[in-house]
Amino acid sequence: MSVHAKTAEKMTGDSMMKTQGSKLEFNLKKIREEFPALHQKVHGKPLVYLDNAASTQKPRAVIEKLHHYYTWDNANIHRGVHTLSQRATDEYEAAREKVRAFIHAQKTSEVIFTRGTTESINLVAQTYGRQNIKAGDEIIISHMEHHSNIVPWQMLVEQIGAQLKVVPVTDAGELDLEAYQNMLSEKTKLVAMVHVSNSLGTINPMKKIIDVAHQAGVPVLVDGAQSVNHLEINVQELDADFFVFSGHKLFAPTGIGVLYGKESLLENMPPYQGGGDMIRQVSFEKTTYNDLPYKFEAGTPHIAGAIGLGAAIDYVQELGMSQLASYEKEVLDYATKALSALPGLKVIGQAKEKTSVLSFVLQDIHPHDIGTILDNEGVAVRAGHHCTMPLMQRFGVPATVRASFAFYNSFEEVDALLEAIKKVQEVFKG
Amino acid sequence: MSELRELYQEVILDHNKHPRNFHEMPGADRQAEGFNPLCGDQLTVYLKLGADQKIEDLSFVGSGCAISKASASLMTDALKGKSFSEAKAIFEKFHSMVTASPGLEAPDGLGKLAVLAGVCEFPARVKCASLAWHTLNSALDGSSEAVTTE
Ligand SMILES: Cc1ncc(COP(=O)(O)O)c(C=O)c1O
């Protein structure tokens, strides 16, 4: 479909509309009403929020859940016989069950609440990694990892004298699977790989990556920070050994995230932090640890955050993940076509399978300058290295501009982005 | 658009496109490296010392946005031939200009550097404008640590 045809039938926001091909029934206006933050002006212009890969806005359902929790149920969990503590505990544990169902884990006890993707990865590195990886062993990551799936492994290999192996990325922004297969050896003790690249939008063939690793007897940690909000996740079908993500990219609060691990692995791992809740019995001679998942949840957790995550999961599940993904794909295709037509604009990351991330560079204008001018037009994008400095080096750019779309973004907002980019060209012409 | 025009003035765009003194300096007496970890801007400042603690020659290389590059370029032009204490005094003035509340007059004595006054409307960009200056400052102090703006 041409960009023109698409513009003509683009979502007006007002009408319930069916888009061609995908049989999508989608009331964008109603959805947008659920996100209060979208309805504000920035520098006198309507906010166009296209920085969803960094963090998403929160629906009313989540905001109200937090409000309700702090108004009525606030108490510590697993500690009180009193009513509020009981309510807080029930809600917190209900959220854990929601996460389990959402990612299709087998057991609720395989879901551990953390502060986010970063903490989940550090946890695995310092417990599973320290216990199972020895001097001379190898860990495989890829060239498109977020710093949070690089640095914890670098720290670990330095501590134990192991080695990091890096799977290269092709010009299109896809993993070099052949190189990956050749990299696996008896020395490989873990593969830690991003499911969807935050800088390029590339969806990696995770099932295949895991199958190949398993054939070599190697477990796999999946960084799901950018996949859990765009793809339907089934950790059992994937056969992922660890799957980690952050709530704040899934319309939930910051400060809450998840580590999923197979029970058989989690059972044998030593605790990460010591403290309250993670113990069964403490004496000065000997402490015995609590069962899963509590063994890994030392101290008072982010109770409200977990409950908010549960509410966010309810919200997206009601809308239907696959429908949301189809709509986002249409927005991405529209944006990719429109932006690619601009002279001097180059899209970085042209994988066949992508989520709604559009990274680009424009002539020799620095992304930071572009980001400032777009912001002045009300358009929020990320300009920088997106915590993937090695990947930027791979593509020979210091930084990119990244527009990342969520299901609440409209075709008009893509047009606003386009107009704002033309402003940039105007400012920098000559 | 008007604040944007203030920020991206002709002079700034020109210095961005054709930065002055943009080269390495073999035989430099001092050099220092600066980073802005937030955006990946990176530059190296070189200087040659003359008699009486004067900056005889000044140059830079690196990559960054228009604001950081233009600021570095303008800085090298402005400070050549100045003494250490003069350079530091100009740095002070420059810094208070880019961090001032919007609407205030630019302080006197900054010459061409006053074109960067518009930066104060864009707090997120102050670090870009001051990266070269912090780096030079560390070169003047003879520190060998890389400067970061964080
Ligand atoms: C792919 C990927 N991995 C890891 C992270 C780190 O997530 P967090 O900062 O929430 O721990 C991010 C988010 O920026 C990401 O996009």
Coordinates of C-alpha atoms in Angstrom, one line a residue, chain B:
Chain B
M1 CA 10.7 28.5 16.7
S2 CA 12.3 31.8 18.1
E3 CA 14.2 30.1 20.9
L4 CA 15.4 27.5 18.4
R5 CA 16.6 30.3 16.1
E6 CA 18.4 31.8 19.1
L7 CA 20.0 28.5 19.8
Y8 CA 20.9 27.6 16.2
Q9 CA 22.2 30.9 15.0
E10 CA 24.2 31.3 11.8
V11 CA 27.4 31.6 13.6
I12 CA 26.9 28.4 15.5
L13 CA 25.8 26.5 12.4
D14 CA 28.9 27.8 10.6
H15 CA 31.3 26.8 13.4
N16 CA 29.6 23.4 13.5
K17 CA 30.2 22.9 9.8
H18 CA 33.6 24.4 9.7
P19 CA 35.1 24.2 13.1
R20 CA 38.1 26.3 13.7
N21 CA 41.4 24.9 15.1
F22 CA 40.0 21.5 14.5
H23 CA 43.1 19.3 14.4
E24 CA 45.5 17.4 16.6
M25 CA 48.5 19.2 17.9
P26 CA 51.8 17.3 17.6
G27 CA 54.1 18.5 20.4
A28 CA 51.2 19.9 22.5
D29 CA 52.3 20.8 26.1
R30 CA 49.0 19.7 27.5
Q31 CA 46.0 17.8 26.4
A32 CA 42.8 16.6 28.0
E33 CA 39.9 14.4 27.0
G34 CA 36.3 15.1 27.7
F35 CA 33.2 12.9 27.5
N36 CA 29.5 13.4 27.8
P37 CA 28.4 9.9 28.7
L38 CA 24.8 10.7 28.2
C39 CA 25.1 11.4 24.5
G40 CA 28.5 9.9 23.7
D41 CA 30.1 13.3 22.8
Q42 CA 33.8 13.0 23.0
L43 CA 36.5 15.6 22.4
T44 CA 40.2 16.2 23.0
V45 CA 41.6 19.6 23.7
Y46 CA 45.3 20.4 23.0
L47 CA 47.3 23.4 24.1
K48 CA 50.7 24.9 23.7
L49 CA 52.0 27.1 26.5
G50 CA 53.8 30.3 25.8
A51 CA 55.8 32.5 28.1
D52 CA 54.1 33.9 31.2
Q53 CA 51.6 31.1 31.4
K54 CA 49.9 32.2 28.2
I55 CA 47.9 29.9 25.9
E56 CA 50.0 30.2 22.7
D57 CA 48.0 27.7 20.7
L58 CA 44.8 25.8 21.2
S59 CA 43.0 23.1 19.1
F60 CA 40.5 20.3 19.5
V61 CA 39.3 17.1 17.8
G62 CA 36.3 15.0 18.5
S63 CA 32.7 14.3 17.7
G64 CA 29.5 15.9 19.1
C65 CA 26.4 17.9 18.4
A66 CA 26.4 21.3 16.8
I67 CA 26.3 23.0 20.2
S68 CA 29.3 21.2 21.6
K69 CA 31.3 21.5 18.4
A70 CA 30.5 25.2 17.9
S71 CA 31.3 25.9 21.5
A72 CA 34.6 24.2 21.3
S73 CA 35.5 26.0 18.1
L74 CA 34.5 29.4 19.4
M75 CA 36.4 28.7 22.6
T76 CA 39.7 28.0 20.7
D77 CA 39.3 31.2 18.8
A78 CA 38.5 33.2 21.9
L79 CA 41.2 32.0 24.2
K80 CA 44.3 31.9 22.0
G81 CA 46.8 34.3 23.4
K82 CA 45.1 34.6 26.7
S83 CA 46.8 34.0 30.0
F84 CA 45.6 31.2 32.3
S85 CA 43.8 33.6 34.6
E86 CA 42.2 35.4 31.8
A87 CA 41.0 32.1 30.3
K88 CA 39.6 31.1 33.6
A89 CA 37.8 34.3 34.0
I90 CA 36.2 34.0 30.6
F91 CA 35.2 30.4 31.5
E92 CA 33.4 31.7 34.6
K93 CA 31.5 34.3 32.6
F94 CA 30.7 31.8 29.9
H95 CA 29.4 29.3 32.4
S96 CA 27.2 31.8 34.1
M97 CA 25.8 32.9 30.7
V98 CA 24.7 29.4 29.7
T99 CA 23.3 28.5 33.1
A100 CA 21.5 31.9 33.6
S101 CA 17.8 32.2 33.9
P102 CA 16.4 32.8 30.4
G103 CA 15.8 36.5 29.6
L104 CA 18.9 37.9 31.3
E105 CA 21.4 39.9 29.3
A106 CA 24.6 38.1 28.4
P107 CA 27.5 39.4 30.5
D108 CA 29.9 41.8 28.8
G109 CA 33.3 40.9 27.5
L110 CA 32.4 37.6 25.9
G111 CA 32.6 38.8 22.4
K112 CA 31.5 36.2 19.8
L113 CA 30.9 33.7 22.6
A114 CA 27.7 35.6 23.3
V115 CA 26.0 33.7 20.4
L116 CA 25.8 30.7 22.8
A117 CA 23.5 32.7 25.2
G118 CA 20.5 30.9 23.8
V119 CA 21.6 27.6 25.4
C120 CA 20.2 28.8 28.7
E121 CA 16.7 28.2 27.3
F122 CA 17.6 24.5 26.8
P123 CA 18.8 23.2 30.1
A124 CA 19.4 19.8 28.6
R125 CA 22.0 21.3 26.3
V126 CA 24.1 23.1 28.9
K127 CA 26.4 20.1 29.2
C128 CA 27.0 20.1 25.4
A129 CA 28.0 23.8 25.5
S130 CA 30.3 23.4 28.4
L131 CA 32.1 20.1 27.6
A132 CA 35.0 21.8 25.8
W133 CA 35.4 24.3 28.5
H134 CA 35.5 21.8 31.3
T135 CA 38.0 19.8 29.3
L136 CA 40.2 22.8 28.7
N137 CA 40.0 23.7 32.4
S138 CA 41.4 20.3 33.2
A139 CA 44.2 20.7 30.7
L140 CA 45.0 24.0 32.3
D141 CA 45.1 22.4 35.7
G142 CA 47.4 19.8 34.2
S143 CA 45.1 16.9 35.3
S144 CA 45.4 13.7 33.3
E145 CA 42.0 12.4 34.3
A146 CA 39.4 12.3 31.5
V147 CA 36.6 14.9 32.2
T148 CA 33.0 13.8 32.2
T149 CA 30.0 16.0 32.4
E150 CA 28.2 13.6 34.7

